Amino acid sequence: MPTKVLMVCLGNICRSPLAEGVFRHLSKGQDFEVDSAGTANYHTGAAPDSRSIAIAAKNGIDISNQKARQLTANDIATFDHILVMDEQNLQNAYALCTSAEQRAKIALLTSASGHEATHVPDPYYGDEKGFDFVFNLVHDCCKNWLKKHT
Ligand code: 4NP
């Protein structure tokens, strides 16, 4: 059975699609399944932000076919690891939990990876530089997380 990992942010169009794409790329050939979701439903059905698609493509990763969806209570029940980008995502994901066991599956991507950054910042209202920063941070985190879990 593959280990199921869910990447979570607010809109599921900037950060978590990148985390999903990077994680899939880095875990290729290993027994993982990865998906992503947003705590909000603003962008349901939308493709990732063009700036996320661009920075991923620049690094050889195609995320253009992803479609945004909202995080559900069923996700919390069925995924093994729910890795969130910031404290607000953490609280919103906790709100969907029905047990301590479910809460224990949820962690900040940064802290679960042993990264010194406290969170993955929201690049939506910024410029391309923010997306570069997020890509590099998410890449470091996924690499470290995989090292810890394989
Ligand atoms: P994400 O970024 O959570 O990394 O996908 C955002 C995308 C959209 C919005 C906020 C953050 N928004 O307010 O629409």
PDB file of C-alpha atoms and ligand atoms in Angstrom:
ATOM      1  CA  MET A   1       0.000   0.000   0.000  1.00  0.00           C
ATOM      2  CA  PRO A   2       1.432   3.376  -0.954  1.00  0.00           C
ATOM      3  CA  THR A   3       1.880   6.013   1.723  1.00  0.00           C
ATOM      4  CA  LYS A   4      -0.608   8.778   0.941  1.00  0.00           C
ATOM      5  CA  VAL A   5       0.588  12.376   1.286  1.00  0.00           C
ATOM      6  CA  LEU A   6      -1.654  15.424   0.911  1.00  0.00           C
ATOM      7  CA  MET A   7      -0.216  18.924   0.457  1.00  0.00           C
ATOM      8  CA  VAL A   8      -2.501  21.698   1.711  1.00  0.00           C
ATOM      9  CA  CYS A   9      -2.590  25.487   1.338  1.00  0.00           C
ATOM     10  CA  LEU A  10      -5.365  28.088   1.196  1.00  0.00           C
ATOM     11  CA  GLY A  11      -6.334  28.305  -2.480  1.00  0.00           C
ATOM     12  CA  ASN A  12      -4.705  25.131  -3.913  1.00  0.00           C
ATOM     13  CA  ILE A  13      -3.419  27.205  -6.827  1.00  0.00           C
ATOM     14  CA  CYS A  14       0.023  28.490  -5.704  1.00  0.00           C
ATOM     15  CA  ARG A  15       1.875  26.609  -2.945  1.00  0.00           C
ATOM     16  CA  SER A  16       0.318  23.150  -2.598  1.00  0.00           C
ATOM     17  CA  PRO A  17       0.289  22.466  -6.374  1.00  0.00           C
ATOM     18  CA  LEU A  18       4.037  23.173  -6.339  1.00  0.00           C
ATOM     19  CA  ALA A  19       4.499  20.947  -3.303  1.00  0.00           C
ATOM     20  CA  GLU A  20       2.504  18.178  -5.002  1.00  0.00           C
ATOM     21  CA  GLY A  21       4.530  18.460  -8.226  1.00  0.00           C
ATOM     22  CA  VAL A  22       7.892  18.599  -6.462  1.00  0.00           C
ATOM     23  CA  PHE A  23       7.011  15.720  -4.144  1.00  0.00           C
ATOM     24  CA  ARG A  24       5.852  13.559  -7.075  1.00  0.00           C
ATOM     25  CA  HIS A  25       9.053  14.373  -8.952  1.00  0.00           C
ATOM     26  CA  LEU A  26      11.347  13.602  -6.009  1.00  0.00           C
ATOM     27  CA  SER A  27       9.528  10.429  -4.927  1.00  0.00           C
ATOM     28  CA  LYS A  28       9.333   8.898  -8.398  1.00  0.00           C
ATOM     29  CA  GLY A  29       9.705   5.127  -8.210  1.00  0.00           C
ATOM     30  CA  GLN A  30       8.989   5.062  -4.461  1.00  0.00           C
ATOM     31  CA  ASP A  31       5.773   3.858  -2.859  1.00  0.00           C
ATOM     32  CA  PHE A  32       4.046   7.215  -2.370  1.00  0.00           C
ATOM     33  CA  GLU A  33       0.850   8.740  -3.633  1.00  0.00           C
ATOM     34  CA  VAL A  34       0.545  12.534  -3.519  1.00  0.00           C
ATOM     35  CA  ASP A  35      -2.313  14.979  -3.992  1.00  0.00           C
ATOM     36  CA  SER A  36      -3.084  18.550  -2.929  1.00  0.00           C
ATOM     37  CA  ALA A  37      -6.069  20.567  -1.714  1.00  0.00           C
ATOM     38  CA  GLY A  38      -6.973  24.014  -0.407  1.00  0.00           C
ATOM     39  CA  THR A  39      -8.793  24.903   2.777  1.00  0.00           C
ATOM     40  CA  ALA A  40     -10.871  27.458   0.803  1.00  0.00           C
ATOM     41  CA  ASN A  41     -13.091  26.813  -2.192  1.00  0.00           C
ATOM     42  CA  TYR A  42     -12.387  30.082  -4.068  1.00  0.00           C
ATOM     43  CA  HIS A  43     -10.593  28.384  -6.936  1.00  0.00           C
ATOM     44  CA  THR A  44     -12.248  24.964  -7.190  1.00  0.00           C
ATOM     45  CA  GLY A  45     -11.623  23.462 -10.634  1.00  0.00           C
ATOM     46  CA  ALA A  46      -8.970  26.015 -11.562  1.00  0.00           C
ATOM     47  CA  ALA A  47      -5.509  25.213 -12.902  1.00  0.00           C
ATOM     48  CA  PRO A  48      -2.518  26.330 -10.810  1.00  0.00           C
ATOM     49  CA  ASP A  49      -1.486  29.998 -10.912  1.00  0.00           C
ATOM     50  CA  SER A  50       0.523  30.701 -14.081  1.00  0.00           C
ATOM     51  CA  ARG A  51       3.490  31.764 -11.925  1.00  0.00           C
ATOM     52  CA  SER A  52       3.522  28.366 -10.168  1.00  0.00           C
ATOM     53  CA  ILE A  53       3.236  26.579 -13.516  1.00  0.00           C
ATOM     54  CA  ALA A  54       6.166  28.673 -14.819  1.00  0.00           C
ATOM     55  CA  ILE A  55       8.577  28.100 -11.927  1.00  0.00           C
ATOM     56  CA  ALA A  56       7.781  24.376 -11.932  1.00  0.00           C
ATOM     57  CA  ALA A  57       8.326  24.162 -15.718  1.00  0.00           C
ATOM     58  CA  LYS A  58      11.627  25.999 -15.368  1.00  0.00           C
ATOM     59  CA  ASN A  59      12.678  23.164 -13.065  1.00  0.00           C
ATOM     60  CA  GLY A  60      11.434  20.397 -15.347  1.00  0.00           C
ATOM     61  CA  ILE A  61       8.165  19.712 -13.525  1.00  0.00           C
ATOM     62  CA  ASP A  62       4.784  19.920 -15.253  1.00  0.00           C
ATOM     63  CA  ILE A  63       1.936  20.880 -12.902  1.00  0.00           C
ATOM     64  CA  SER A  64      -0.326  22.380 -15.576  1.00  0.00           C
ATOM     65  CA  ASN A  65      -2.861  19.542 -15.460  1.00  0.00           C
ATOM     66  CA  GLN A  66      -3.673  19.901 -11.763  1.00  0.00           C
ATOM     67  CA  LYS A  67      -7.144  21.136 -10.750  1.00  0.00           C
ATOM     68  CA  ALA A  68      -7.862  22.930  -7.477  1.00  0.00           C
ATOM     69  CA  ARG A  69     -10.149  21.276  -4.948  1.00  0.00           C
ATOM     70  CA  GLN A  70     -11.182  21.937  -1.372  1.00  0.00           C
ATOM     71  CA  LEU A  71      -9.889  19.935   1.584  1.00  0.00           C
ATOM     72  CA  THR A  72     -12.535  17.617   3.094  1.00  0.00           C
ATOM     73  CA  ALA A  73     -12.981  15.653   6.301  1.00  0.00           C
ATOM     74  CA  ASN A  74     -12.664  12.519   4.171  1.00  0.00           C
ATOM     75  CA  ASP A  75      -9.152  13.626   3.156  1.00  0.00           C
ATOM     76  CA  ILE A  76      -8.146  13.771   6.795  1.00  0.00           C
ATOM     77  CA  ALA A  77      -9.511  10.259   7.307  1.00  0.00           C
ATOM     78  CA  THR A  78      -7.891   8.720   4.232  1.00  0.00           C
ATOM     79  CA  PHE A  79      -4.444  10.349   3.852  1.00  0.00           C
ATOM     80  CA  ASP A  80      -1.509   9.231   6.012  1.00  0.00           C
ATOM     81  CA  HIS A  81       0.267  12.595   6.113  1.00  0.00           C
ATOM     82  CA  ILE A  82      -1.350  15.994   5.655  1.00  0.00           C
ATOM     83  CA  LEU A  83       1.375  18.597   5.183  1.00  0.00           C
ATOM     84  CA  VAL A  84       0.199  22.194   5.425  1.00  0.00           C
ATOM     85  CA  MET A  85       1.944  25.397   4.386  1.00  0.00           C
ATOM     86  CA  ASP A  86       1.121  27.783   7.238  1.00  0.00           C
ATOM     87  CA  GLU A  87      -0.443  28.175  10.660  1.00  0.00           C
ATOM     88  CA  GLN A  88      -3.829  29.217   9.255  1.00  0.00           C
ATOM     89  CA  ASN A  89      -3.953  26.066   7.106  1.00  0.00           C
ATOM     90  CA  LEU A  90      -3.054  24.072  10.223  1.00  0.00           C
ATOM     91  CA  GLN A  91      -5.959  25.481  12.236  1.00  0.00           C
ATOM     92  CA  ASN A  92      -8.406  25.018   9.339  1.00  0.00           C
ATOM     93  CA  ALA A  93      -7.295  21.404   8.850  1.00  0.00           C
ATOM     94  CA  TYR A  94      -7.537  20.721  12.596  1.00  0.00           C
ATOM     95  CA  ALA A  95     -11.117  21.976  12.483  1.00  0.00           C
ATOM     96  CA  LEU A  96     -12.037  19.051  10.204  1.00  0.00           C
ATOM     97  CA  CYS A  97     -10.606  16.394  12.549  1.00  0.00           C
ATOM     98  CA  THR A  98     -12.751  14.042  14.588  1.00  0.00           C
ATOM     99  CA  SER A  99     -10.020  12.454  16.714  1.00  0.00           C
ATOM    100  CA  ALA A 100      -6.562  12.973  18.184  1.00  0.00           C
ATOM    101  CA  GLU A 101      -5.337  10.287  15.795  1.00  0.00           C
ATOM    102  CA  GLN A 102      -6.459  12.418  12.855  1.00  0.00           C
ATOM    103  CA  ARG A 103      -4.854  15.554  14.308  1.00  0.00           C
ATOM    104  CA  ALA A 104      -1.560  13.679  14.596  1.00  0.00           C
ATOM    105  CA  LYS A 105      -1.454  13.195  10.813  1.00  0.00           C
ATOM    106  CA  ILE A 106      -1.324  16.950  10.219  1.00  0.00           C
ATOM    107  CA  ALA A 107       1.876  18.989  10.345  1.00  0.00           C
ATOM    108  CA  LEU A 108       3.498  22.060   8.865  1.00  0.00           C
ATOM    109  CA  LEU A 109       5.571  20.987   5.846  1.00  0.00           C
ATOM    110  CA  THR A 110       8.470  23.052   7.193  1.00  0.00           C
ATOM    111  CA  SER A 111       8.570  21.580  10.704  1.00  0.00           C
ATOM    112  CA  ALA A 112       7.843  18.025   9.521  1.00  0.00           C
ATOM    113  CA  SER A 113      10.916  18.393   7.293  1.00  0.00           C
ATOM    114  CA  GLY A 114      13.120  19.774  10.045  1.00  0.00           C
ATOM    115  CA  HIS A 115      13.448  23.052   8.130  1.00  0.00           C
ATOM    116  CA  GLU A 116      14.234  26.201  10.083  1.00  0.00           C
ATOM    117  CA  ALA A 117      11.549  28.210   8.242  1.00  0.00           C
ATOM    118  CA  THR A 118       8.349  28.504  10.279  1.00  0.00           C
ATOM    119  CA  HIS A 119       6.015  28.247   7.271  1.00  0.00           C
ATOM    120  CA  VAL A 120       5.740  28.487   3.482  1.00  0.00           C
ATOM    121  CA  PRO A 121       4.638  32.081   2.814  1.00  0.00           C
ATOM    122  CA  ASP A 122       1.702  32.871   0.559  1.00  0.00           C
ATOM    123  CA  PRO A 123       3.127  34.265  -2.735  1.00  0.00           C
ATOM    124  CA  TYR A 124      -0.269  35.080  -4.314  1.00  0.00           C
ATOM    125  CA  TYR A 125      -0.170  38.877  -3.919  1.00  0.00           C
ATOM    126  CA  GLY A 126       3.557  39.198  -4.611  1.00  0.00           C
ATOM    127  CA  ASP A 127       5.780  38.912  -7.659  1.00  0.00           C
ATOM    128  CA  GLU A 128       7.725  36.115  -9.348  1.00  0.00           C
ATOM    129  CA  LYS A 129      10.481  36.321  -6.745  1.00  0.00           C
ATOM    130  CA  GLY A 130       8.046  35.028  -4.162  1.00  0.00           C
ATOM    131  CA  PHE A 131       7.315  32.020  -6.343  1.00  0.00           C
ATOM    132  CA  ASP A 132      11.053  31.325  -6.739  1.00  0.00           C
ATOM    133  CA  PHE A 133      11.387  31.466  -2.970  1.00  0.00           C
ATOM    134  CA  VAL A 134       8.417  29.140  -2.445  1.00  0.00           C
ATOM    135  CA  PHE A 135       9.701  26.667  -5.045  1.00  0.00           C
ATOM    136  CA  ASN A 136      13.127  26.435  -3.402  1.00  0.00           C
ATOM    137  CA  LEU A 137      11.695  26.155   0.091  1.00  0.00           C
ATOM    138  CA  VAL A 138       9.172  23.487  -0.882  1.00  0.00           C
ATOM    139  CA  HIS A 139      11.881  21.599  -2.769  1.00  0.00           C
ATOM    140  CA  ASP A 140      14.209  21.567   0.258  1.00  0.00           C
ATOM    141  CA  CYS A 141      11.362  20.495   2.518  1.00  0.00           C
ATOM    142  CA  CYS A 142      10.146  17.658   0.293  1.00  0.00           C
ATOM    143  CA  LYS A 143      13.683  16.368  -0.111  1.00  0.00           C
ATOM    144  CA  ASN A 144      14.268  16.378   3.644  1.00  0.00           C
ATOM    145  CA  TRP A 145      10.846  14.927   4.411  1.00  0.00           C
ATOM    146  CA  LEU A 146      11.502  12.038   2.004  1.00  0.00           C
ATOM    147  CA  LYS A 147      14.892  11.414   3.594  1.00  0.00           C
ATOM    148  CA  LYS A 148      13.184  11.093   6.965  1.00  0.00           C
ATOM    149  CA  HIS A 149      10.426   8.802   5.694  1.00  0.00           C
ATOM    150  CA  THR A 150      12.249   6.367   3.394  1.00  0.00           C
TER     151      THR A 150
HETATM  152  P1  4NP B   1      -2.233  29.397  -2.193  1.00  0.00           P
HETATM  153  O1  4NP B   1      -2.281  30.958  -2.540  1.00  0.00           O
HETATM  154  O2  4NP B   1      -2.938  29.234  -0.875  1.00  0.00           O
HETATM  155  O3  4NP B   1      -0.774  29.132  -2.085  1.00  0.00           O
HETATM  156  O4  4NP B   1      -2.911  28.679  -3.340  1.00  0.00           O
HETATM  157  C1  4NP B   1      -3.468  31.699  -2.583  1.00  0.00           C
HETATM  158  C2  4NP B   1      -4.276  31.633  -3.683  1.00  0.00           C
HETATM  159  C3  4NP B   1      -5.424  32.395  -3.743  1.00  0.00           C
HETATM  160  C4  4NP B   1      -5.759  33.217  -2.692  1.00  0.00           C
HETATM  161  C5  4NP B   1      -4.947  33.267  -1.585  1.00  0.00           C
HETATM  162  C6  4NP B   1      -3.803  32.502  -1.516  1.00  0.00           C
HETATM  163  N1  4NP B   1      -6.909  34.030  -2.772  1.00  0.00           N
HETATM  164  O5  4NP B   1      -7.152  34.804  -1.830  1.00  0.00           O
HETATM  165  O6  4NP B   1      -7.675  33.922  -3.736  1.00  0.00           O
END
